[in-house]
Short mmCIF file of C-alpha atoms in Angstrom, two decimals:
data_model
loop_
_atom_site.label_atom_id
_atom_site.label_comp_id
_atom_site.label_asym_id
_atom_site.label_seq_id
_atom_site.Cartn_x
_atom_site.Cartn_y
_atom_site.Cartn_z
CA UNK C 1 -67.51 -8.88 38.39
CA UNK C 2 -65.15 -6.97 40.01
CA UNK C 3 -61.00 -6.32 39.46
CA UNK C 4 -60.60 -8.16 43.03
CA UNK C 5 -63.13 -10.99 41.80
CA UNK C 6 -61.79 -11.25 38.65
CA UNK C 7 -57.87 -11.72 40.13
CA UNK C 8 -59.04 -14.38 43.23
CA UNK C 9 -60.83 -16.49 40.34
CA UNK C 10 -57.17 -16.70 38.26
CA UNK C 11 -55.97 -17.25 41.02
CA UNK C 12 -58.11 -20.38 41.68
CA UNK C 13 -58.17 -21.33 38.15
CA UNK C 14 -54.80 -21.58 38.45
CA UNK C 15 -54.23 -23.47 41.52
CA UNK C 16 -56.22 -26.39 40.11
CA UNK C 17 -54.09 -26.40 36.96
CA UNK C 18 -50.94 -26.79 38.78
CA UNK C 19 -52.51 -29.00 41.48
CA UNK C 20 -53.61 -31.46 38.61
CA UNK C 21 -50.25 -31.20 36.82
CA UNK C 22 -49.00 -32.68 40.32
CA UNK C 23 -51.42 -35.30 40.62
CA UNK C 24 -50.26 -36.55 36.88
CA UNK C 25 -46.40 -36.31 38.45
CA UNK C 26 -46.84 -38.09 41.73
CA UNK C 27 -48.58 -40.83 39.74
CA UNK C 28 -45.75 -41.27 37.42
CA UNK C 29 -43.25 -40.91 40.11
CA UNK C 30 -44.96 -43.87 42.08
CA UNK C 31 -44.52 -46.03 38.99
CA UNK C 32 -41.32 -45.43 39.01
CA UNK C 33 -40.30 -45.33 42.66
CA UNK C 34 -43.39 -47.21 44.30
CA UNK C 35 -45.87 -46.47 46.89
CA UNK C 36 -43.74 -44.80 49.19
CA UNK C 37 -42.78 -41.83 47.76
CA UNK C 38 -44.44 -40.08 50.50
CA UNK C 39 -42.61 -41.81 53.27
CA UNK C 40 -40.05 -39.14 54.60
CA UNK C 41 -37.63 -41.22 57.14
CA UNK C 42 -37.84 -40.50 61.14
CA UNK C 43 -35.37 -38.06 62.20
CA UNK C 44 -35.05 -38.09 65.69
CA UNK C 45 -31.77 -36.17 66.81
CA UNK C 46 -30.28 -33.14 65.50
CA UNK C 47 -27.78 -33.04 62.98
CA UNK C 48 -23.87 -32.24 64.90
CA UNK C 49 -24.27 -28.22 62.57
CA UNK C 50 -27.30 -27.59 64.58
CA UNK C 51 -25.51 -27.73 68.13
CA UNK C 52 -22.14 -25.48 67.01
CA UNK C 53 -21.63 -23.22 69.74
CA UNK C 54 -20.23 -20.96 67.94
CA UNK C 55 -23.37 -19.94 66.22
CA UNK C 56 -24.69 -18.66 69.39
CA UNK C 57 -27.24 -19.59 72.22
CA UNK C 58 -30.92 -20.38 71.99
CA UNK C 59 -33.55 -19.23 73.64
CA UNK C 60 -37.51 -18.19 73.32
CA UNK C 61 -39.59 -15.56 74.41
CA UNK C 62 -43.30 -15.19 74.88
CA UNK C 63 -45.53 -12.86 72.60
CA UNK C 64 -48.99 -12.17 73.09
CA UNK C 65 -49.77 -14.96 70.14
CA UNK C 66 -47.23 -17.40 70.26
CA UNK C 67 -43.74 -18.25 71.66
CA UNK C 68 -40.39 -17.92 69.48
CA UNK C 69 -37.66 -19.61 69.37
CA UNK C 70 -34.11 -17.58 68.69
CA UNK C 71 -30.72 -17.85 68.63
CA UNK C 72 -28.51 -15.23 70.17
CA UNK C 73 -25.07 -14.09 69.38
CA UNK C 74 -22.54 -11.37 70.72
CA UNK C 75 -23.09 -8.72 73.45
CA UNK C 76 -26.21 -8.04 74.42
CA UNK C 77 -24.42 -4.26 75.26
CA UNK C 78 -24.12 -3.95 71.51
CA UNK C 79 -26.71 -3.16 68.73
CA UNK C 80 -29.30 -5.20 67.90
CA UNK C 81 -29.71 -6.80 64.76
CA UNK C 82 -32.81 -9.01 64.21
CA UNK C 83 -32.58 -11.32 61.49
CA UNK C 84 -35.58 -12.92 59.84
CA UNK C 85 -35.47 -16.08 57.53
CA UNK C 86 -37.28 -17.16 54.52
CA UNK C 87 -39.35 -20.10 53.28
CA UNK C 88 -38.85 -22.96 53.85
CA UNK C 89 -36.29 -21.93 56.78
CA UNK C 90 -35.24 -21.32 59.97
CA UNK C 91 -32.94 -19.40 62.17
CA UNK C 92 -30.12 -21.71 60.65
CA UNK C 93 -30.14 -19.85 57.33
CA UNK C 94 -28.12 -16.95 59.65
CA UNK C 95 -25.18 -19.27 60.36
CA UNK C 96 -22.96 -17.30 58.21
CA UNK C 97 -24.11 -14.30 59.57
CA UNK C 98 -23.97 -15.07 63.11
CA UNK C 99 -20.19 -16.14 62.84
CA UNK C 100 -19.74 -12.69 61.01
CA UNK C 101 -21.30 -9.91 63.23
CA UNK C 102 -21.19 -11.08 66.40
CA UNK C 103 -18.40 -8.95 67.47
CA UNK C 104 -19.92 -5.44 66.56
CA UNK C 105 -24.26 -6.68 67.08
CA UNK C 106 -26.22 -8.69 69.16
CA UNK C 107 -27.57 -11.07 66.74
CA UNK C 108 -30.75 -12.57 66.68
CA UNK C 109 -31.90 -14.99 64.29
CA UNK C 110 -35.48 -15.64 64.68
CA UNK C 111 -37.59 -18.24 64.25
CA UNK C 112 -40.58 -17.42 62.29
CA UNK C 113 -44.36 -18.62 64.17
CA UNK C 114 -44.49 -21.68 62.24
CA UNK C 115 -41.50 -22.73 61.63
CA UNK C 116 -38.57 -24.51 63.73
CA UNK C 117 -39.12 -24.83 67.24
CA UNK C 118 -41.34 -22.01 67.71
CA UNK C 119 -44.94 -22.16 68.20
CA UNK C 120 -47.21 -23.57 65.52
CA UNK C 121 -50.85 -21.47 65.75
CA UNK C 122 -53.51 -23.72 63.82
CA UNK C 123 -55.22 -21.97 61.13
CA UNK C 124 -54.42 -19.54 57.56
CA UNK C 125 -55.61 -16.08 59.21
CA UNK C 126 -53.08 -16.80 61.90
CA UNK C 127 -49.69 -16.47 59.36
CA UNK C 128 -51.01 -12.79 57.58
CA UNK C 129 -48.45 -10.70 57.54
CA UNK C 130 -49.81 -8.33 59.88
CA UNK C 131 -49.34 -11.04 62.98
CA UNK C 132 -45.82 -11.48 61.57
CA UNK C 133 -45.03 -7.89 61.57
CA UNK C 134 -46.39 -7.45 64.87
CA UNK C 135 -43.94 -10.49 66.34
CA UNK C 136 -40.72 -8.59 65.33
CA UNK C 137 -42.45 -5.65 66.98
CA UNK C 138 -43.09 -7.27 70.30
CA UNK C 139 -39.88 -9.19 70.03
CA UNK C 140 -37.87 -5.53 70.02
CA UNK C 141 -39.96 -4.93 73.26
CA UNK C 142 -39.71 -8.42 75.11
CA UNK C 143 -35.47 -7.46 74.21
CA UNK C 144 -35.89 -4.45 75.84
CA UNK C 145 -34.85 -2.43 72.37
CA UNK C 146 -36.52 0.38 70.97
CA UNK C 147 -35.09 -0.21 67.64
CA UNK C 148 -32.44 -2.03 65.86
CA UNK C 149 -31.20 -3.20 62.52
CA UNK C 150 -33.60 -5.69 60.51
CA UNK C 151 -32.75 -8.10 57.93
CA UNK C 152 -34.96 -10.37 55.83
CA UNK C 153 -34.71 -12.89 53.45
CA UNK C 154 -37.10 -13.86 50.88
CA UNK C 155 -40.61 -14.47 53.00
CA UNK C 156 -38.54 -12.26 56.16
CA UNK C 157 -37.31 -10.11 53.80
CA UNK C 158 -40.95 -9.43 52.78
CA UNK C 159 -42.07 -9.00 57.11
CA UNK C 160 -39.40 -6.76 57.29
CA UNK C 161 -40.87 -4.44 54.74
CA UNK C 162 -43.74 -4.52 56.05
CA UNK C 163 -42.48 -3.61 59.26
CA UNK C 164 -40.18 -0.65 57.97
CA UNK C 165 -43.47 0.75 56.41
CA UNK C 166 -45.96 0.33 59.41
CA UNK C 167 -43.30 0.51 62.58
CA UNK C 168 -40.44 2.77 60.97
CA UNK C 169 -39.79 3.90 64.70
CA UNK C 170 -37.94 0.55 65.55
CA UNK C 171 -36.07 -0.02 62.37
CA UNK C 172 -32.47 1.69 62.50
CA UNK C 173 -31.52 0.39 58.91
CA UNK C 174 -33.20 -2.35 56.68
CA UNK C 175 -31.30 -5.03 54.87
CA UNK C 176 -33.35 -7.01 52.32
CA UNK C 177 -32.23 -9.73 50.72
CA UNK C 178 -34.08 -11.54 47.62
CA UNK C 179 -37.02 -10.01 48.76
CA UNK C 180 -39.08 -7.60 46.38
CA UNK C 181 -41.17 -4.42 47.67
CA UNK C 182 -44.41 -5.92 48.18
CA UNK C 183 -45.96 -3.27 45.56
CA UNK C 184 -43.13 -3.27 43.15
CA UNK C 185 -44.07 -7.16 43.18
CA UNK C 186 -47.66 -7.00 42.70
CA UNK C 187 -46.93 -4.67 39.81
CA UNK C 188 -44.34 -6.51 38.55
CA UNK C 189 -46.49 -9.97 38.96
CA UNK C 190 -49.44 -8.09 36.62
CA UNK C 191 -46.97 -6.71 33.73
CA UNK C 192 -44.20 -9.65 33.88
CA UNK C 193 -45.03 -12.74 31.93
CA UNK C 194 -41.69 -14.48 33.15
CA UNK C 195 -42.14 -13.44 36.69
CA UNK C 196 -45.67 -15.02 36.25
CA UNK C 197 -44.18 -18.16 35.46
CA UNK C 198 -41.80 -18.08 37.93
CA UNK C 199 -44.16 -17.38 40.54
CA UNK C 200 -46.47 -20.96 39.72
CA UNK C 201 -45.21 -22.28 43.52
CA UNK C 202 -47.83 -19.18 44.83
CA UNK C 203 -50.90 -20.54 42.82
CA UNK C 204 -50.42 -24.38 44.17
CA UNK C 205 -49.65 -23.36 47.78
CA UNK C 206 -53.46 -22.10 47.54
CA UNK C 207 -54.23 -26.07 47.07
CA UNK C 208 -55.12 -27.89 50.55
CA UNK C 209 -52.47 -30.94 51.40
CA UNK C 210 -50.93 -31.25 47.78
CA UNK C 211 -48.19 -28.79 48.74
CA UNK C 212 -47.29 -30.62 52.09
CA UNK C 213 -47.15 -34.10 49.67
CA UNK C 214 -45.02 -32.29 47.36
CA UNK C 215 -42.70 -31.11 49.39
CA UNK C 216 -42.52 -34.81 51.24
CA UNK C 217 -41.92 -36.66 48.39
CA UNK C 218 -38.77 -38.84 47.88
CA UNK C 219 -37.90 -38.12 51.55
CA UNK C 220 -37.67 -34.29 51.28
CA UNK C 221 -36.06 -34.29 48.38
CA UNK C 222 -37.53 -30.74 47.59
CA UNK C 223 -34.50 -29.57 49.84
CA UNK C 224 -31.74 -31.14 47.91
CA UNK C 225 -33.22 -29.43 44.16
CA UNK C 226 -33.46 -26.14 46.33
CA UNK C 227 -30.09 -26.11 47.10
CA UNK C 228 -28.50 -27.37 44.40
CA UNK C 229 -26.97 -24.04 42.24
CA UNK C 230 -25.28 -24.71 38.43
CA UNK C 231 -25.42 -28.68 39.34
CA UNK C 232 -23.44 -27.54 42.63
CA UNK C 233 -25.05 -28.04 45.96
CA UNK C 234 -24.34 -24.86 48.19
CA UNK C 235 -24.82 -27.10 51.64
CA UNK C 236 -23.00 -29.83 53.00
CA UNK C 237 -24.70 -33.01 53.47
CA UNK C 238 -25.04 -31.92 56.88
CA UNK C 239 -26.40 -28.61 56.23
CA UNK C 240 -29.38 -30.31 54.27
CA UNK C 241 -29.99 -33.05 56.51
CA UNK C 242 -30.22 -30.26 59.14
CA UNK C 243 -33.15 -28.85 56.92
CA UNK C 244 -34.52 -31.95 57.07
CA UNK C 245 -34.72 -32.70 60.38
CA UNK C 246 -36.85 -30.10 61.42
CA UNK C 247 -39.15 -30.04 58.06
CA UNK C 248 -39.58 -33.91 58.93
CA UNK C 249 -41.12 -33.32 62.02
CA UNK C 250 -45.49 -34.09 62.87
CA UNK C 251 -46.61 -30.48 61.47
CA UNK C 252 -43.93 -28.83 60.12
CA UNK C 253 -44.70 -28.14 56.85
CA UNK C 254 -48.07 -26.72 57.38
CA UNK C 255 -47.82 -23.60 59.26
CA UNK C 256 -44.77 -22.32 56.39
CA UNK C 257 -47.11 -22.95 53.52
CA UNK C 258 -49.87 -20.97 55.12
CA UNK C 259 -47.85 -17.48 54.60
CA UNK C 260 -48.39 -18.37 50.96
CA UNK C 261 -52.19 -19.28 51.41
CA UNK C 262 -52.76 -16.21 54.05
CA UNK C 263 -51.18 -14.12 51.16
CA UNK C 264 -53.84 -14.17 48.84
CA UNK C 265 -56.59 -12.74 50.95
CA UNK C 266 -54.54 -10.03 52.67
CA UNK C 267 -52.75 -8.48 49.73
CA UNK C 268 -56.21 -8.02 48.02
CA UNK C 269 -57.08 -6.17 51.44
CA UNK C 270 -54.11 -4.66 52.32
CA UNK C 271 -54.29 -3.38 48.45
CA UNK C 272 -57.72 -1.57 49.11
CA UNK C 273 -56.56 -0.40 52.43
CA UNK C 274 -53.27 1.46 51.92
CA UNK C 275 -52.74 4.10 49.13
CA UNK C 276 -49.79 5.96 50.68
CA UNK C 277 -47.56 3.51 47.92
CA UNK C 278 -46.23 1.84 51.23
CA UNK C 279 -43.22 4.34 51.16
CA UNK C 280 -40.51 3.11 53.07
CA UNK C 281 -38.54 5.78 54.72
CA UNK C 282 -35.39 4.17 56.47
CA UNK C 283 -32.10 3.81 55.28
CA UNK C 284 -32.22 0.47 52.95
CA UNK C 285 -29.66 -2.04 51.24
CA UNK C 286 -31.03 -4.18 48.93
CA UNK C 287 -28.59 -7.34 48.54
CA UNK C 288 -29.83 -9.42 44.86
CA UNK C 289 -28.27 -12.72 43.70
CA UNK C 290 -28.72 -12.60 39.90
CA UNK C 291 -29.46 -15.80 39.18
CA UNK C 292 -32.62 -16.11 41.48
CA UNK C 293 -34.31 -18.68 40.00
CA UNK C 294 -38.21 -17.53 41.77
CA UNK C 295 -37.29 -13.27 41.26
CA UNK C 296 -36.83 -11.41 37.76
CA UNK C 297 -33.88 -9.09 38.52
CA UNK C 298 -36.73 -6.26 37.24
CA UNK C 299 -37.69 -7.03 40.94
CA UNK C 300 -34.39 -5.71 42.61
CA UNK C 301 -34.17 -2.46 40.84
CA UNK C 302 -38.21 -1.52 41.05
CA UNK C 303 -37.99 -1.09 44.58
CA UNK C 304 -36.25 2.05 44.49
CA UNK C 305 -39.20 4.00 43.30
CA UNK C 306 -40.86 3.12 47.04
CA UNK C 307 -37.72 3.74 49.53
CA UNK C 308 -35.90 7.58 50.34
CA UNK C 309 -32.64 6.07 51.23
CA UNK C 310 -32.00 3.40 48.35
CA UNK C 311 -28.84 0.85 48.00
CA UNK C 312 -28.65 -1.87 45.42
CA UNK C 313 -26.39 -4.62 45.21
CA UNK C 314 -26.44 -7.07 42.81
CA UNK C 315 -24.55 -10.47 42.83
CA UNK C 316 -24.84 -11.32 39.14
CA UNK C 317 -23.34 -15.35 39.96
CA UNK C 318 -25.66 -15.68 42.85
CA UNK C 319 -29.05 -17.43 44.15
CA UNK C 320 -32.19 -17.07 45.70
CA UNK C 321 -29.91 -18.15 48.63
CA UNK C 322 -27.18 -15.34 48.31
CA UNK C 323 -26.04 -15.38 51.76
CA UNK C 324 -25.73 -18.93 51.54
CA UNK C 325 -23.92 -19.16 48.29
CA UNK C 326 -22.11 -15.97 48.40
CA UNK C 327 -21.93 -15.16 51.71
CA UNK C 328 -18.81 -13.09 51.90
CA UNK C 329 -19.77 -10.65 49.24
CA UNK C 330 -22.84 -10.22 51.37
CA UNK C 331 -20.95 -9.54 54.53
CA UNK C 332 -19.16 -7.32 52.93
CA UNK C 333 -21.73 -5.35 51.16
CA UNK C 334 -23.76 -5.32 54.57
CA UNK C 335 -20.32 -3.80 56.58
CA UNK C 336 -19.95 -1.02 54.19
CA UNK C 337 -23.70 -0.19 54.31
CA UNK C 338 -23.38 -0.19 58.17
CA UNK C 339 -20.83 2.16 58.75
CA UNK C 340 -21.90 4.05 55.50
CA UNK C 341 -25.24 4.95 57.92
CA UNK C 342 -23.54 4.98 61.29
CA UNK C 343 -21.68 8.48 60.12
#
């Protein structure tokens, strides 16, 4: 049997343990709750956060695969910046951003196929990376930009690699945040015990409908524990409910959770494929909360070994959600990067 045999049967192996360790949960949770622990409430209008007009305007454009949904900010005169949100999110993750650089960039905050209210393909093969990648590609062109800045967080942050290694041409400066070098995290994944841990949520997403039911139960309640930092939530009320919204709607949580199960297949190929150690050649910040609950901070610091042009910043107090929870420290480290690169 075979190294790539070998790793898809763990990886199986696996997703059955975890799948049966959430059968035994949901059991004892209906005990406790009742039957409808499943039952997420009907969410039919918008929270009031989602319409600020100050965040920007939305729009969509049409790609040879599916249409996206954006939302635009500042002078379209300016430069771009494309910014590219993580699981499970949407363009609304940018808000702080949006209100931060619209002066100096033409912000747009993307929503990812899948998610929001852009389109929804049907089917695992249609979230592999290399469709994403190719979206911010023909989203640059549908703009009518050559190039621009890109930023990602956590699942963007991990497109936007990918498209600094494959499509350097259009990528001005990269801005990653909470988002390891796809081969520093295999690596790191093999070697790691605690990042192994830490990384159980990859193994179940492999499982068919058990995610979806996970992430359902006790009305979305996922999104409240994902948010919720030191005992602290880092959203409003609003904020959440906003997640909500869309995340309660016919089919939303499918398409997000088939990045993770699209994952599995295409690293092992994109592994055999590519032996230039995906090299990333662009000018790239690297913005860390410390306290990343998913990441080892071993995750942060690898990545230099695969970029020229390296920054590091590391909030030690922060999340997974650093621009959320420390989102002027991240403004600030990303204005001083900037300007560092525009001399």
């Amino acid at each position: 049997m075979n190294k790539v045999k070998v790793e898809l049967a763990i990886t199986y192996i696996l997703s059955v343990f975890y799948g049966v360790l959430f059968l035994f949960g949901s059991i004892y949770r209906m005990f406790r709750i009742g039957k409808k622990i499943f039952k997420v409430r009907e969410r039919k209008e918008p929270p009031r956060c989602l319409r600020d007009a100050s965040l920007g305007k939305h729009a969509y454009v049409e790609l040879k695969e599916v249409k996206l949904h954006y939302v635009t900010n500042g002078n379209s005169q300016n430069p771009l910046m494309v910014l590219i949100h993580g699981f499970p999110d949407f363009w609304f993750s940018w808000r702080n951003q949006l209100k931060e650089f619209y002066e100096d960039y033409w912000l747009v905050a993307i929503d990812m196929r899948g998610y929001g209210e852009s389109e929804k393909p049907e089917g695992i093969r249609a979230y592999q990376v290399n469709k994403i990648e190719d979206d911010i590609k023909q989203l640059l062109n549908a703009l009518g930009r050559k190039s621009g800045v890109i930023v990602g967080h956590d699942w963007g942050g991990i497109v936007a690699w990918y498209v600094a290694a494959h499509y350097p041409e259009i990528v001005e400066q990269l801005i990653i945040l909470n988002a390891p070098h796809p081969r520093n995290f295999e690596k790191t994944l093999s070697s790691n015990l605690s990042q192994f841990f830490k990384s159980w949520y990859l193994f179940f997403f492999q499982l068919p409908l058990l995610p979806e039911l996970n992430m359902r139960a006790e009305d979305l309640a996922a999104f409240d524990k994902m948010f919720c930092v030191d005992g602290r939530s880092i959203c409003t009320e609003e904020e959440i409910e906003a997640y909500k919204y869309y995340f309660s709607q016919q089919g939303a949580l499918t398409p997000p959770i088939n990045f993770y199960r699209a994952a599995v297949g295409w690293l092992r190929k994109d592994k055999e494929e590519k032996s230039d150690g995906f090299r990333i050649k662009v000018p790239t910040l690297v913005i860390w909360g410390g306290k990343d609950k998913y990441l080892a901070s071993e995750l942060a610091t690898g990545c230099a070994r695969y970029v020229d042009n390296y920054t590091l910043r590391i909030i030690k107090d922060a999340s997974h959600w650093v621009h959320l929870d420390h989102s002027e420290e991240v403004n600030k480290h990303m204005r001083s990067f900037l300007k560092k690169q525009r001399k």
